[in-house]
PDB file of C-alpha atoms in Angstrom:
ATOM      1  CA  MET A   1       0.235  -0.027   0.227  1.00  0.00           C
ATOM      2  CA  PRO A   2       1.267   3.544  -0.739  1.00  0.00           C
ATOM      3  CA  ILE A   3       2.492   5.773   2.215  1.00  0.00           C
ATOM      4  CA  GLN A   4      -0.353   7.622   3.584  1.00  0.00           C
ATOM      5  CA  VAL A   5      -0.508  11.060   5.652  1.00  0.00           C
ATOM      6  CA  GLY A   6       0.089   9.758   9.153  1.00  0.00           C
ATOM      7  CA  ASP A   7       2.629   7.115   8.142  1.00  0.00           C
ATOM      8  CA  ARG A   8       6.264   6.783   9.316  1.00  0.00           C
ATOM      9  CA  ILE A   9       9.006   7.353   6.231  1.00  0.00           C
ATOM     10  CA  PRO A  10      10.428   4.104   6.122  1.00  0.00           C
ATOM     11  CA  GLU A  11      14.008   3.260   6.379  1.00  0.00           C
ATOM     12  CA  ALA A  12      16.366   3.660   3.400  1.00  0.00           C
ATOM     13  CA  LYS A  13      19.366   5.199   1.945  1.00  0.00           C
ATOM     14  CA  PHE A  14      19.633   7.773  -0.766  1.00  0.00           C
ATOM     15  CA  ARG A  15      23.158   8.283  -2.496  1.00  0.00           C
ATOM     16  CA  VAL A  16      24.322  12.072  -2.496  1.00  0.00           C
ATOM     17  CA  LEU A  17      27.750  13.303  -3.914  1.00  0.00           C
ATOM     18  CA  THR A  18      29.790  15.045  -1.193  1.00  0.00           C
ATOM     19  CA  GLU A  19      33.501  16.397  -1.612  1.00  0.00           C
ATOM     20  CA  SER A  20      34.731  13.077  -0.987  1.00  0.00           C
ATOM     21  CA  GLY A  21      32.485  11.482  -3.397  1.00  0.00           C
ATOM     22  CA  PRO A  22      29.349   9.412  -3.457  1.00  0.00           C
ATOM     23  CA  ALA A  23      27.987   8.782  -0.102  1.00  0.00           C
ATOM     24  CA  TRP A  24      25.008   7.395   1.669  1.00  0.00           C
ATOM     25  CA  ALA A  25      22.463   9.539   3.322  1.00  0.00           C
ATOM     26  CA  THR A  26      19.468   7.772   5.486  1.00  0.00           C
ATOM     27  CA  THR A  27      16.115   8.643   5.973  1.00  0.00           C
ATOM     28  CA  ASP A  28      16.826   9.083   9.875  1.00  0.00           C
ATOM     29  CA  GLU A  29      19.435  11.571   8.592  1.00  0.00           C
ATOM     30  CA  ILE A  30      17.365  13.475   6.242  1.00  0.00           C
ATOM     31  CA  PHE A  31      14.060  13.889   7.969  1.00  0.00           C
ATOM     32  CA  LYS A  32      14.723  13.013  11.714  1.00  0.00           C
ATOM     33  CA  GLY A  33      13.958  16.369  13.742  1.00  0.00           C
ATOM     34  CA  LYS A  34      13.376  18.446  10.501  1.00  0.00           C
ATOM     35  CA  THR A  35      10.762  19.571   8.359  1.00  0.00           C
ATOM     36  CA  VAL A  36      11.127  18.578   5.141  1.00  0.00           C
ATOM     37  CA  VAL A  37       9.360  19.055   1.871  1.00  0.00           C
ATOM     38  CA  LEU A  38      10.275  15.952  -0.522  1.00  0.00           C
ATOM     39  CA  PHE A  39       9.256  16.174  -3.982  1.00  0.00           C
ATOM     40  CA  ALA A  40       9.542  12.842  -6.587  1.00  0.00           C
ATOM     41  CA  VAL A  41      10.029  13.187 -10.017  1.00  0.00           C
ATOM     42  CA  PRO A  42      10.126  10.315 -12.555  1.00  0.00           C
ATOM     43  CA  GLY A  43      13.756  11.226 -13.925  1.00  0.00           C
ATOM     44  CA  ALA A  44      16.365  14.328 -13.738  1.00  0.00           C
ATOM     45  CA  PHE A  45      15.983  16.198 -17.267  1.00  0.00           C
ATOM     46  CA  THR A  46      13.158  14.534 -18.377  1.00  0.00           C
ATOM     47  CA  PRO A  47      10.560  17.218 -20.168  1.00  0.00           C
ATOM     48  CA  THR A  48       7.997  18.112 -16.976  1.00  0.00           C
ATOM     49  CA  CYS A  49      10.274  17.264 -14.386  1.00  0.00           C
ATOM     50  CA  HIS A  50      13.082  19.686 -15.821  1.00  0.00           C
ATOM     51  CA  ALA A  51      11.034  22.068 -17.365  1.00  0.00           C
ATOM     52  CA  ASN A  52       8.125  22.199 -14.880  1.00  0.00           C
ATOM     53  CA  HIS A  53       8.182  20.562 -11.545  1.00  0.00           C
ATOM     54  CA  LEU A  54      11.846  21.225 -10.464  1.00  0.00           C
ATOM     55  CA  PRO A  55      11.926  25.430 -11.936  1.00  0.00           C
ATOM     56  CA  GLY A  56       8.752  25.809  -9.386  1.00  0.00           C
ATOM     57  CA  PHE A  57      10.462  24.537  -6.244  1.00  0.00           C
ATOM     58  CA  LEU A  58      13.727  26.548  -6.954  1.00  0.00           C
ATOM     59  CA  LYS A  59      11.664  29.937  -7.550  1.00  0.00           C
ATOM     60  CA  HIS A  60       9.559  29.121  -4.714  1.00  0.00           C
ATOM     61  CA  ALA A  61      12.476  28.089  -2.015  1.00  0.00           C
ATOM     62  CA  ASP A  62      12.554  30.913  -0.002  1.00  0.00           C
ATOM     63  CA  ALA A  63       9.094  31.089   0.610  1.00  0.00           C
ATOM     64  CA  ILE A  64       8.680  27.376   1.545  1.00  0.00           C
ATOM     65  CA  LYS A  65      11.369  27.596   3.536  1.00  0.00           C
ATOM     66  CA  ALA A  66       9.913  30.998   5.493  1.00  0.00           C
ATOM     67  CA  LYS A  67       7.149  29.000   6.293  1.00  0.00           C
ATOM     68  CA  GLY A  68       9.149  27.063   8.616  1.00  0.00           C
ATOM     69  CA  VAL A  69      10.548  24.140   6.227  1.00  0.00           C
ATOM     70  CA  ASP A  70      14.321  22.902   7.211  1.00  0.00           C
ATOM     71  CA  THR A  71      14.852  21.132   3.894  1.00  0.00           C
ATOM     72  CA  ILE A  72      13.702  20.779   0.519  1.00  0.00           C
ATOM     73  CA  ALA A  73      14.724  17.819  -1.508  1.00  0.00           C
ATOM     74  CA  VAL A  74      13.912  16.237  -4.469  1.00  0.00           C
ATOM     75  CA  THR A  75      14.419  12.455  -5.715  1.00  0.00           C
ATOM     76  CA  ALA A  76      14.404  10.295  -8.553  1.00  0.00           C
ATOM     77  CA  VAL A  77      15.478   6.903  -9.765  1.00  0.00           C
ATOM     78  CA  ASN A  78      18.504   7.936 -11.363  1.00  0.00           C
ATOM     79  CA  ASP A  79      22.122   7.508  -9.997  1.00  0.00           C
ATOM     80  CA  VAL A  80      24.018  10.105  -8.188  1.00  0.00           C
ATOM     81  CA  PHE A  81      26.097  11.217 -10.917  1.00  0.00           C
ATOM     82  CA  VAL A  82      22.871  12.311 -13.074  1.00  0.00           C
ATOM     83  CA  MET A  83      21.147  13.908 -10.011  1.00  0.00           C
ATOM     84  CA  THR A  84      24.609  15.857  -9.394  1.00  0.00           C
ATOM     85  CA  ALA A  85      24.287  16.859 -13.156  1.00  0.00           C
ATOM     86  CA  TRP A  86      20.954  18.171 -12.619  1.00  0.00           C
ATOM     87  CA  LYS A  87      21.281  20.180  -9.364  1.00  0.00           C
ATOM     88  CA  GLN A  88      24.553  21.349 -11.224  1.00  0.00           C
ATOM     89  CA  ALA A  89      22.753  22.839 -14.532  1.00  0.00           C
ATOM     90  CA  THR A  90      19.597  24.093 -12.863  1.00  0.00           C
ATOM     91  CA  GLY A  91      21.512  26.393 -10.222  1.00  0.00           C
ATOM     92  CA  ALA A  92      20.063  24.191  -7.630  1.00  0.00           C
ATOM     93  CA  ASP A  93      22.927  23.883  -5.401  1.00  0.00           C
ATOM     94  CA  GLY A  94      22.409  25.114  -1.677  1.00  0.00           C
ATOM     95  CA  LYS A  95      18.579  25.759  -2.369  1.00  0.00           C
ATOM     96  CA  ILE A  96      17.448  21.890  -2.999  1.00  0.00           C
ATOM     97  CA  GLU A  97      19.120  18.734  -2.086  1.00  0.00           C
ATOM     98  CA  PHE A  98      19.029  15.838  -4.626  1.00  0.00           C
ATOM     99  CA  LEU A  99      18.481  12.381  -3.210  1.00  0.00           C
ATOM    100  CA  ALA A 100      19.694   9.730  -5.918  1.00  0.00           C
ATOM    101  CA  ASP A 101      17.290   6.729  -5.568  1.00  0.00           C
ATOM    102  CA  GLY A 102      19.363   4.637  -8.225  1.00  0.00           C
ATOM    103  CA  ASN A 103      17.974   1.307  -7.771  1.00  0.00           C
ATOM    104  CA  GLY A 104      14.495   2.533  -6.842  1.00  0.00           C
ATOM    105  CA  ASP A 105      14.637   1.272  -3.135  1.00  0.00           C
ATOM    106  CA  PHE A 106      13.036   4.059  -1.706  1.00  0.00           C
ATOM    107  CA  ALA A 107      10.360   4.386  -4.521  1.00  0.00           C
ATOM    108  CA  LYS A 108       9.756   0.826  -3.744  1.00  0.00           C
ATOM    109  CA  ALA A 109       9.602   1.391   0.154  1.00  0.00           C
ATOM    110  CA  VAL A 110       6.954   4.294  -0.249  1.00  0.00           C
ATOM    111  CA  ASP A 111       5.044   1.787  -2.704  1.00  0.00           C
ATOM    112  CA  MET A 112       5.517   4.873  -5.341  1.00  0.00           C
ATOM    113  CA  THR A 113       7.009   3.135  -8.291  1.00  0.00           C
ATOM    114  CA  LEU A 114       5.852   3.946 -12.174  1.00  0.00           C
ATOM    115  CA  ASP A 115       6.673   0.866 -14.489  1.00  0.00           C
ATOM    116  CA  VAL A 116       7.447   2.959 -17.667  1.00  0.00           C
ATOM    117  CA  THR A 117       9.431  -0.050 -19.240  1.00  0.00           C
ATOM    118  CA  ALA A 118       7.150  -0.227 -22.235  1.00  0.00           C
ATOM    119  CA  GLY A 119       8.859   3.290 -23.205  1.00  0.00           C
ATOM    120  CA  GLY A 120      12.577   2.429 -22.469  1.00  0.00           C
ATOM    121  CA  LEU A 121      12.685   4.043 -18.953  1.00  0.00           C
ATOM    122  CA  GLY A 122      12.233   1.139 -16.850  1.00  0.00           C
ATOM    123  CA  LEU A 123      11.347   1.346 -13.293  1.00  0.00           C
ATOM    124  CA  ARG A 124      11.086   4.804 -12.034  1.00  0.00           C
ATOM    125  CA  SER A 125       9.480   6.710  -9.167  1.00  0.00           C
ATOM    126  CA  LYS A 126       5.736   8.700  -9.390  1.00  0.00           C
ATOM    127  CA  ARG A 127       5.113  12.075  -9.469  1.00  0.00           C
ATOM    128  CA  TYR A 128       4.643  13.419  -5.691  1.00  0.00           C
ATOM    129  CA  ALA A 129       5.361  15.655  -3.202  1.00  0.00           C
ATOM    130  CA  MET A 130       4.990  15.350   0.757  1.00  0.00           C
ATOM    131  CA  LEU A 131       5.539  17.665   3.763  1.00  0.00           C
ATOM    132  CA  VAL A 132       7.286  15.615   6.434  1.00  0.00           C
ATOM    133  CA  GLU A 133       7.721  16.645   9.905  1.00  0.00           C
ATOM    134  CA  ASP A 134      10.077  14.232  12.302  1.00  0.00           C
ATOM    135  CA  GLY A 135       9.927  11.383   9.751  1.00  0.00           C
ATOM    136  CA  VAL A 136       6.154  11.771   9.994  1.00  0.00           C
ATOM    137  CA  VAL A 137       3.904  12.354   6.507  1.00  0.00           C
ATOM    138  CA  LYS A 138       1.839  15.545   7.369  1.00  0.00           C
ATOM    139  CA  LYS A 139       0.799  16.199   3.705  1.00  0.00           C
ATOM    140  CA  LEU A 140       0.819  14.240   0.470  1.00  0.00           C
ATOM    141  CA  ALA A 141       0.118  14.726  -3.255  1.00  0.00           C
ATOM    142  CA  VAL A 142       0.317  11.758  -6.056  1.00  0.00           C
ATOM    143  CA  GLU A 143       0.211  13.011  -9.885  1.00  0.00           C
ATOM    144  CA  GLN A 144      -2.331  10.425 -11.608  1.00  0.00           C
ATOM    145  CA  GLU A 145      -0.160  11.276 -14.934  1.00  0.00           C
ATOM    146  CA  PRO A 146       3.338  11.534 -14.803  1.00  0.00           C
ATOM    147  CA  GLY A 147       3.273  14.186 -17.628  1.00  0.00           C
ATOM    148  CA  LYS A 148       1.689  16.336 -14.793  1.00  0.00           C
ATOM    149  CA  ALA A 149       3.048  18.540 -12.378  1.00  0.00           C
ATOM    150  CA  ASP A 150      -0.136  20.381 -10.679  1.00  0.00           C
ATOM    151  CA  LEU A 151      -0.787  18.881  -7.259  1.00  0.00           C
ATOM    152  CA  THR A 152       2.430  18.566  -6.522  1.00  0.00           C
ATOM    153  CA  SER A 153       3.697  21.559  -7.710  1.00  0.00           C
ATOM    154  CA  ALA A 154       5.505  24.221  -5.513  1.00  0.00           C
ATOM    155  CA  ASP A 155       2.941  26.271  -5.804  1.00  0.00           C
ATOM    156  CA  ALA A 156       0.258  23.978  -4.247  1.00  0.00           C
ATOM    157  CA  MET A 157       2.853  22.824  -1.553  1.00  0.00           C
ATOM    158  CA  LEU A 158       2.989  26.522  -0.572  1.00  0.00           C
ATOM    159  CA  ALA A 159      -0.771  26.614  -0.518  1.00  0.00           C
ATOM    160  CA  ALA A 160      -0.671  23.913   1.777  1.00  0.00           C
ATOM    161  CA  LEU A 161       1.692  24.982   4.329  1.00  0.00           C
TER     162      LEU A 161
END
């Protein structure tokens, strides 16, 4: 069953790029004791994700954080190098944390996988956005169509805060 409001974020790991190279970041490190907006996209650099979804969070990052959010993070079933290149290409460094879910372990743990093998893209993450307080989901929106980013947009999240 997909994660729901009131559920605790499951234990999982993401890959992040540090000055020392790729490292693991646990869900405890990311969510414990913090208020986090996490949004998920089917893939870095893909049309809707790159041109629509991420730019809204960049534009509204300061306003979202002014509402008491400690961290804004994005996750995708991409490797750490692709996620880092996406962060650099968008100028999001220091504004949004990029969490690589290369094997889809987190997407599977929250039951938010999207099978797009027919299009040659493999197993990805559904597009969703959630507000997480100290590891507990407080708000959650999931898009029904992967090419849409309306319910999960930065504008929608900002309005819900």
